[in-house]
PDB file of C-alpha atoms in Angstrom:
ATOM      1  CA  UNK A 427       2.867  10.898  15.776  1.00 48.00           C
ATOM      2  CA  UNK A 428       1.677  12.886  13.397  1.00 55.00           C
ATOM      3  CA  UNK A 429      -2.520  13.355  12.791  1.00 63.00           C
ATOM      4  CA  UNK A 430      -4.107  13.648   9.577  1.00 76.00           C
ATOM      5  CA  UNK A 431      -6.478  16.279   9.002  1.00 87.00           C
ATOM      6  CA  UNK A 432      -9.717  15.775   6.749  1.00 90.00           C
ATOM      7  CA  UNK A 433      -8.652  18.423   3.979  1.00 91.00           C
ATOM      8  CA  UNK A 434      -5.145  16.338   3.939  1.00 92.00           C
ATOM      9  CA  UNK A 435      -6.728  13.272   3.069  1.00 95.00           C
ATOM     10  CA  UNK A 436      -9.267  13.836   1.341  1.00 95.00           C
ATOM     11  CA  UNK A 437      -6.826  15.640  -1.400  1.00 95.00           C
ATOM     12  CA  UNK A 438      -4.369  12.998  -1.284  1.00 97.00           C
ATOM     13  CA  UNK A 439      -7.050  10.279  -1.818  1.00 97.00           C
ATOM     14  CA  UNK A 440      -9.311  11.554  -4.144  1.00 96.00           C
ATOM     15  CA  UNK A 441      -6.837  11.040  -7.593  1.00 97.00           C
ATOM     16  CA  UNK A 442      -6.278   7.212  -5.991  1.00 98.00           C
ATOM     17  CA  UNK A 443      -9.877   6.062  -5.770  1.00 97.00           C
ATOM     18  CA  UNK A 444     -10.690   2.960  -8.157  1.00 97.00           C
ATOM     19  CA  UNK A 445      -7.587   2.132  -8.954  1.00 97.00           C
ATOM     20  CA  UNK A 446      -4.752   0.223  -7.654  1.00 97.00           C
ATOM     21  CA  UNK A 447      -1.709   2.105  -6.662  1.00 98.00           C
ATOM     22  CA  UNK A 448       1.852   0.431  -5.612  1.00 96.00           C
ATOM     23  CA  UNK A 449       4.174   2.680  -3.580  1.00 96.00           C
ATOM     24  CA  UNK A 450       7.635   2.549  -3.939  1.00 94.00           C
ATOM     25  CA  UNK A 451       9.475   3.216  -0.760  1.00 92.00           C
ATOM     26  CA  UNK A 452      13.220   2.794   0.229  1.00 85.00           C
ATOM     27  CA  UNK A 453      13.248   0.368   2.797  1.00 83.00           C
ATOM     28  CA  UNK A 454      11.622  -1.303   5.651  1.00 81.00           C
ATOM     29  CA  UNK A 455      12.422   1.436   7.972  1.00 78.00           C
ATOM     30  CA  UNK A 456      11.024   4.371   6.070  1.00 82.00           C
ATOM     31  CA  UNK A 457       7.644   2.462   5.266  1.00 89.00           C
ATOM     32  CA  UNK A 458       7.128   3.307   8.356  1.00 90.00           C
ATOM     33  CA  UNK A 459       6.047   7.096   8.050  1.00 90.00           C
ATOM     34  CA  UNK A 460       4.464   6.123   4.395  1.00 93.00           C
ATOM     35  CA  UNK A 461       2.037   3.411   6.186  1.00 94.00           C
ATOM     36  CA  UNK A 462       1.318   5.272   8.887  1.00 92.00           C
ATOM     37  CA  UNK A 463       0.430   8.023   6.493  1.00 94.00           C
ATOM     38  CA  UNK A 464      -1.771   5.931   4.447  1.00 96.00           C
ATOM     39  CA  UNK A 465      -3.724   4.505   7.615  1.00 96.00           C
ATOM     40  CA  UNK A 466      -3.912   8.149   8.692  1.00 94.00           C
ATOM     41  CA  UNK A 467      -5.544   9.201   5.455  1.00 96.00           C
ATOM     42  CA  UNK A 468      -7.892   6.391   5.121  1.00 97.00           C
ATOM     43  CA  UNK A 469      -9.037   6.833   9.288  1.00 96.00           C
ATOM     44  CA  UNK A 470      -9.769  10.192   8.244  1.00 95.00           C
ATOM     45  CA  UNK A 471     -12.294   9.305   5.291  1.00 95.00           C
ATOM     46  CA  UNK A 472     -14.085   6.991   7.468  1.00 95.00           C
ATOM     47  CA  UNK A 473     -12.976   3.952   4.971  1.00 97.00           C
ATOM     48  CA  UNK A 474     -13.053   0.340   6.063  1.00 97.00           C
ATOM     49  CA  UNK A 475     -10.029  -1.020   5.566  1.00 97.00           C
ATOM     50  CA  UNK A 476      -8.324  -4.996   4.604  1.00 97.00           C
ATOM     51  CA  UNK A 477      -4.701  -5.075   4.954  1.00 97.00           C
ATOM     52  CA  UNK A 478      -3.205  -8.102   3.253  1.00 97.00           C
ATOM     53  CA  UNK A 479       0.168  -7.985   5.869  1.00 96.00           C
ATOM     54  CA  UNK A 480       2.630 -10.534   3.630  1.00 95.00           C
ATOM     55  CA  UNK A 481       5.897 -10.272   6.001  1.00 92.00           C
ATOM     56  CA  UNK A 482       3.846  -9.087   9.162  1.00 92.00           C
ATOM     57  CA  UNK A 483       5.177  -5.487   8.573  1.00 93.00           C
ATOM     58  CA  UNK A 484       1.800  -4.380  10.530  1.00 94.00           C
ATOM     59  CA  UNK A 485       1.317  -7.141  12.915  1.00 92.00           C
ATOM     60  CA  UNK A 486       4.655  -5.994  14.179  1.00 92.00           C
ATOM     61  CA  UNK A 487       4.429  -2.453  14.267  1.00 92.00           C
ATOM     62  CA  UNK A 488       1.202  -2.601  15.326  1.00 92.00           C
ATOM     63  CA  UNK A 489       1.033  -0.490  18.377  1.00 91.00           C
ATOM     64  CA  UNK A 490       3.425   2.314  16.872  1.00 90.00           C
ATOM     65  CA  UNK A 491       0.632   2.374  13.454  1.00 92.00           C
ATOM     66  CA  UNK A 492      -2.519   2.514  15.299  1.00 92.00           C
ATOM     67  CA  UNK A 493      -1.728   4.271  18.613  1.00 90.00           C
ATOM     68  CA  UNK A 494      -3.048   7.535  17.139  1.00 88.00           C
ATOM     69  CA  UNK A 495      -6.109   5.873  14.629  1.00 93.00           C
ATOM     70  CA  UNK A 496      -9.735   5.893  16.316  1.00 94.00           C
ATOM     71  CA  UNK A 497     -11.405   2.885  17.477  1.00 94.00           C
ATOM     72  CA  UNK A 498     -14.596   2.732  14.820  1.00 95.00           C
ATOM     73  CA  UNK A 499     -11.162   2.665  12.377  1.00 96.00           C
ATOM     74  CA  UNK A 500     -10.079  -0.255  13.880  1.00 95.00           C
ATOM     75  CA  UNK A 501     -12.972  -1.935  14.583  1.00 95.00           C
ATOM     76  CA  UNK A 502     -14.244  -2.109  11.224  1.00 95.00           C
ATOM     77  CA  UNK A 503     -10.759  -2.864   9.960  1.00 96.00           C
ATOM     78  CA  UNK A 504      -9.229  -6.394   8.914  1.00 97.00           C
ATOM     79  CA  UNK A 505      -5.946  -7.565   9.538  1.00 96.00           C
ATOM     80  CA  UNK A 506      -5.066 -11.261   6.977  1.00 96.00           C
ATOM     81  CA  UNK A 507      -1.463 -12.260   7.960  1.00 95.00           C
ATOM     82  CA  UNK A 508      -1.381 -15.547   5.490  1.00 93.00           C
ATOM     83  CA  UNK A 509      -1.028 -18.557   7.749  1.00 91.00           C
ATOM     84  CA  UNK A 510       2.034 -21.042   6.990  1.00 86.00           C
ATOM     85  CA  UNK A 511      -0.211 -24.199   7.250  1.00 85.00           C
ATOM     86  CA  UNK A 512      -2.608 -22.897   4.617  1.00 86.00           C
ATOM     87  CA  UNK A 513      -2.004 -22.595   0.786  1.00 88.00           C
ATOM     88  CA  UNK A 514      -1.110 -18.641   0.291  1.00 91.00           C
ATOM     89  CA  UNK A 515      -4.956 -18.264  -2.362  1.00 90.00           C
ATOM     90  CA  UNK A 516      -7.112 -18.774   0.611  1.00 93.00           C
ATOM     91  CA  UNK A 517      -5.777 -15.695   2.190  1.00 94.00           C
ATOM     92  CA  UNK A 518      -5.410 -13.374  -1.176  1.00 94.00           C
ATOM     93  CA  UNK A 519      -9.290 -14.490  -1.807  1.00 94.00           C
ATOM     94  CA  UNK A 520     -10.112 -13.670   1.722  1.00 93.00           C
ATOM     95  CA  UNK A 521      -8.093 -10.062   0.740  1.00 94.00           C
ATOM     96  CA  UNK A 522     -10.415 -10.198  -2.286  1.00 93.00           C
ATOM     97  CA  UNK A 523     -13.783 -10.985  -1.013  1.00 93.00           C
ATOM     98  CA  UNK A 524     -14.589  -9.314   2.371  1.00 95.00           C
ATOM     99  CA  UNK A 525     -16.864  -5.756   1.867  1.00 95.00           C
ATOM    100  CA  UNK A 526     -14.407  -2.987   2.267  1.00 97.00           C
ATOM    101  CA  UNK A 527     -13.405   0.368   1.170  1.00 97.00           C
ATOM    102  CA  UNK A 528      -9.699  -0.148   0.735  1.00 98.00           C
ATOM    103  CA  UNK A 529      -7.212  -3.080   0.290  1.00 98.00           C
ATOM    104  CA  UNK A 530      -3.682  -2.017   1.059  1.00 97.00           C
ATOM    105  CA  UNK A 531      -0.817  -5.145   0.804  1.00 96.00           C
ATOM    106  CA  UNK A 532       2.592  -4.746   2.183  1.00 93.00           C
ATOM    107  CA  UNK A 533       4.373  -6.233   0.467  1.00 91.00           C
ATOM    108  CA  UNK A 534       4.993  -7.064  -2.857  1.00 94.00           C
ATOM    109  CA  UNK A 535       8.094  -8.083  -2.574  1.00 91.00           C
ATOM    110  CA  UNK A 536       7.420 -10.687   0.339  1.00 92.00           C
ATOM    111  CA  UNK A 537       3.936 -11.243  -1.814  1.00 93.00           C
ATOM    112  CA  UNK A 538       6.297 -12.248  -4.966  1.00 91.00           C
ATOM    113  CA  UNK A 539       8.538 -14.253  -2.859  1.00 90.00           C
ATOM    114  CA  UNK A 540       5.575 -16.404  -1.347  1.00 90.00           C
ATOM    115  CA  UNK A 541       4.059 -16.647  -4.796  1.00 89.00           C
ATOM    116  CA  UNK A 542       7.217 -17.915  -6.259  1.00 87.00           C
ATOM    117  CA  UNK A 543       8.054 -20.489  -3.587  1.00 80.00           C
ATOM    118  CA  UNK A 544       5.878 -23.218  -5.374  1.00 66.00           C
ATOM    119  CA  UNK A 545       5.563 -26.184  -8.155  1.00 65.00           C
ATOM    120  CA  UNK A 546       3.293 -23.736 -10.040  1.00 62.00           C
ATOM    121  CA  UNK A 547       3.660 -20.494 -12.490  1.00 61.00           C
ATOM    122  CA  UNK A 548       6.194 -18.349 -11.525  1.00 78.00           C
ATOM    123  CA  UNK A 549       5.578 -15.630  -8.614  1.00 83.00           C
ATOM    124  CA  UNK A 550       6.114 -12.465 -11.245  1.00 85.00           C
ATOM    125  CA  UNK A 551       2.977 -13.784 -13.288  1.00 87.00           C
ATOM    126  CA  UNK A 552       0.711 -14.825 -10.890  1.00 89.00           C
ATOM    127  CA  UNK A 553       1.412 -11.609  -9.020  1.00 92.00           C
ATOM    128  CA  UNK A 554       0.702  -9.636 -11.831  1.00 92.00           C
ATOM    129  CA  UNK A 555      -2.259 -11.737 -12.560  1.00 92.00           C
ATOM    130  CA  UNK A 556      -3.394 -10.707  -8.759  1.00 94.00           C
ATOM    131  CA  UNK A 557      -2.831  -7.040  -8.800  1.00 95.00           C
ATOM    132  CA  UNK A 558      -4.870  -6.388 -12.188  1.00 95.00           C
ATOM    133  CA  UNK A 559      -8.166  -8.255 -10.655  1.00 95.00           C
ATOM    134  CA  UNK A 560      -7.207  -5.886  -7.732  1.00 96.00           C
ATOM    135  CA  UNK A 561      -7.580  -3.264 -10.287  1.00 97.00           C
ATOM    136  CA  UNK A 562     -10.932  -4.379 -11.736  1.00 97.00           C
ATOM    137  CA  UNK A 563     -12.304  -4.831  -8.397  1.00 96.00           C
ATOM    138  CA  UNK A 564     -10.917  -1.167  -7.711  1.00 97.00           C
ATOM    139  CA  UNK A 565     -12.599   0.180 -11.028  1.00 97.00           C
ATOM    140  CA  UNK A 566     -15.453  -2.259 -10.138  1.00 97.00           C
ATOM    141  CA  UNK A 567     -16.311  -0.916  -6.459  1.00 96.00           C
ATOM    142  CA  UNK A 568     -14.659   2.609  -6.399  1.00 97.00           C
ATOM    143  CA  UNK A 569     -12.006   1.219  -3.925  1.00 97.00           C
ATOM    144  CA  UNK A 570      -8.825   2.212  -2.974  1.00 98.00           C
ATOM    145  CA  UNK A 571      -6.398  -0.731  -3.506  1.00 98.00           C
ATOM    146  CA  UNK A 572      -2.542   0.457  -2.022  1.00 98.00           C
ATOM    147  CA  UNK A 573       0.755  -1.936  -2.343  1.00 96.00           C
ATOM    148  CA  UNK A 574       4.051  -1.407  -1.123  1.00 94.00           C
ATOM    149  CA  UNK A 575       7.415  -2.284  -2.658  1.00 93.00           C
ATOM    150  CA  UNK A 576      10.832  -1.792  -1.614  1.00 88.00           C
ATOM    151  CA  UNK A 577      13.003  -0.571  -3.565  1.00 78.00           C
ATOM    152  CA  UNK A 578      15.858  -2.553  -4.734  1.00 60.00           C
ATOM    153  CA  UNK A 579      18.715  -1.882  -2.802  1.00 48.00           C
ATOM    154  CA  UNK A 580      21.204  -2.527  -5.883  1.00 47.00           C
ATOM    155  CA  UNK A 581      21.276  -0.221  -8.818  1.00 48.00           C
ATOM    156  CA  UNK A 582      21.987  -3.281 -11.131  1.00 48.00           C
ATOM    157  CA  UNK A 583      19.768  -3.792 -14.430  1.00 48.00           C
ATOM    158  CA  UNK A 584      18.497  -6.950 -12.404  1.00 47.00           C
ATOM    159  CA  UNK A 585      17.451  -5.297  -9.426  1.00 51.00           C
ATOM    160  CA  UNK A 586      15.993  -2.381 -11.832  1.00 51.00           C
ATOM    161  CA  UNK A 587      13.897  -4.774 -13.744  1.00 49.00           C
ATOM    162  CA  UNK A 588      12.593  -6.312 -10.390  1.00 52.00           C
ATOM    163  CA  UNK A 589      11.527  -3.692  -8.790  1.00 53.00           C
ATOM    164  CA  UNK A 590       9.299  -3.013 -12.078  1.00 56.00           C
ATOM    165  CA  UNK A 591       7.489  -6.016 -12.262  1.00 68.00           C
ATOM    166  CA  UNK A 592       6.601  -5.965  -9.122  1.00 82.00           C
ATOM    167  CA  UNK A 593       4.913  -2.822  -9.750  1.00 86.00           C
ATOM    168  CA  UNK A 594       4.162  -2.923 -13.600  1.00 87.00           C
ATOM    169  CA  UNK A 595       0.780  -4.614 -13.649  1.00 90.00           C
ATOM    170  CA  UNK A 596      -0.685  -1.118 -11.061  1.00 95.00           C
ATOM    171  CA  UNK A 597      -2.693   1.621 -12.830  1.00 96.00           C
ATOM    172  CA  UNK A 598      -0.406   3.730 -10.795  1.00 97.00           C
ATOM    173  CA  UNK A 599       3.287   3.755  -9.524  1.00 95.00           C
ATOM    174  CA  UNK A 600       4.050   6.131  -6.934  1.00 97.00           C
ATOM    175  CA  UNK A 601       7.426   7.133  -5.717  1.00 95.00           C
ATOM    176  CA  UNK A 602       8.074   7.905  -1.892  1.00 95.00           C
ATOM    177  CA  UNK A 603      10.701  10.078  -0.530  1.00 93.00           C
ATOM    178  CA  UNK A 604      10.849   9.835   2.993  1.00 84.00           C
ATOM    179  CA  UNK A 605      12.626  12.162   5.373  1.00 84.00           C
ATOM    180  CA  UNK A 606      12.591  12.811   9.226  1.00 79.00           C
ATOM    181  CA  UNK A 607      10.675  15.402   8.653  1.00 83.00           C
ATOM    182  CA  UNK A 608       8.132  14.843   5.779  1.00 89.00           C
ATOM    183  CA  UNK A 609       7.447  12.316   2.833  1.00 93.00           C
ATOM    184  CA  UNK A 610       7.050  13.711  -0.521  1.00 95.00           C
ATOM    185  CA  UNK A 611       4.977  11.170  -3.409  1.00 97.00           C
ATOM    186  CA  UNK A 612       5.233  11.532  -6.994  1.00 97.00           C
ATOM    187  CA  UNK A 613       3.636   9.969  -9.921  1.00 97.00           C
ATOM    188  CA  UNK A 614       3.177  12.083 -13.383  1.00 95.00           C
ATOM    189  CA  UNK A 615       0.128  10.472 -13.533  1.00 95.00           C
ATOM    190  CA  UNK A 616      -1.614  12.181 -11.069  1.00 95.00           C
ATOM    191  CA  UNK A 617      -2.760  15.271 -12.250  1.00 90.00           C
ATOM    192  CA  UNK A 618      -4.923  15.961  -9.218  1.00 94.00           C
ATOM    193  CA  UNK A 619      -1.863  16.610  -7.304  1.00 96.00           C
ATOM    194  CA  UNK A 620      -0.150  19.801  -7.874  1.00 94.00           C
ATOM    195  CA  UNK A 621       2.483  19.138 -10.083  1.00 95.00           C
ATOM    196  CA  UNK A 622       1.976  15.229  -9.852  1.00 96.00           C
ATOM    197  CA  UNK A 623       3.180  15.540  -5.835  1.00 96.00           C
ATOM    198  CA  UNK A 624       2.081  15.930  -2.594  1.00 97.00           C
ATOM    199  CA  UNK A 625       3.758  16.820   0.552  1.00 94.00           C
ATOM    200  CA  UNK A 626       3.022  16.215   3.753  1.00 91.00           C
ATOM    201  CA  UNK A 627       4.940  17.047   7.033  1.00 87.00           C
ATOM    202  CA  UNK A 628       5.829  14.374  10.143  1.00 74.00           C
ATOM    203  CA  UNK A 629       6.342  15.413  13.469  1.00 58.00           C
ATOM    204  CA  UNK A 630       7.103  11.734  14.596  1.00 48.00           C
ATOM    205  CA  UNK A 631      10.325   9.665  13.530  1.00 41.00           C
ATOM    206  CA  UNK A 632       9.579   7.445  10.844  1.00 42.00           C
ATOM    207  CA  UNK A 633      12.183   4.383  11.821  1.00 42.00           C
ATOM    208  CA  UNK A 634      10.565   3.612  14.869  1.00 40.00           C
TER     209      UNK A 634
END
């Protein structure tokens, strides 16, 4: 697995602090590389971190994410996986509330699904709702706040339009290209990345 290195990190974070950020990646598989990435960068700046795990992405990859992350990482890290027998708000306030340095939630999609499974508004609003006081608390407390959706497999206007509300309500939307051998993110509105991109090899294979 790959290891992030200080100068990497710290110029891939620094245009993402205090706001909220949703990558786009192209499936399940390739999150891999991006998460492990993102974990990499954030071990690397010494930041506490809360990940909000809505489909147990990370509690089931957990040995192949961490294996390479130091222990004071860990340690001062939080794992919320929401519990079925609980209502799905207890957990995203837990998400909200403890002291950290970065919230990153993966995923939106299973986030929306959970949201929309109830009597109540519909998932799309009360997700957006959620990710813009993850944005004030961002501006609020200079955090880093990352999300994950996956892109819609279709190319239809529906999927199109789903994809972007899941990701609308961000101060940021960054896309992910991830290869075997590298990812590449882009958003136009980073200007602290050269040309709105950053690179970064892998020397690890990003499906397992």
């Amino acid at each position: 697995m790959s290891v992030t290195t200080h100068k990497q990190a710290f110029a891939f974070l620094r245009p993402l602090r205090g706001r909220a950020s949703v990558f786009i990646v192209p499936s399940r598989s390739r999150n891999s590389s991006v998460a492990s990435f993102l974990l990499g960068c954030l071990a690397e700046s010494r930041t506490s971190t809360v990940i909000f795990d809505t489909s147990s992405f990370y509690g089931a990859n957990i040995s192949a994410l961490t294996q390479s992350l130091p222990k004071d990482f860990l340690q001062q890290s939080t794992l919320i996986t929401p519990p079925d027998d609980l209502p799905l708000e207890d957990s995203m306030t837990a998400a909200l509330t403890i002291k950290t340095g970065a919230i990153l939630i993966d995923d939106l999609n299973a986030l929306h699904y959970l949201l929309s499974s109830g009597p109540r508004r519909s998932g799309t609003h009360r997700l957006f709702a959620f990710i813009r006081l993850l944005s004030y608390e961002a501006r609020l407390n200079d955090l880093y706040v990352f999300g994950t959706v996956y892109k819609a497999e279709g190319d239809s206007a529906t999927d199109r339009a789903t994809k972007r509300s899941l990701s609308a309500a961000a101060d940021l939307q960054v896309s992910t290209e991830a290869r075997s051998d590298g990812i590449t993110f882009r958003c136009d509105e980073i200007k602290g990345w050269p040309n709105s991109r950053f690179s970064t090899p892998l020397y690890f294979d990003p499906s397992t």
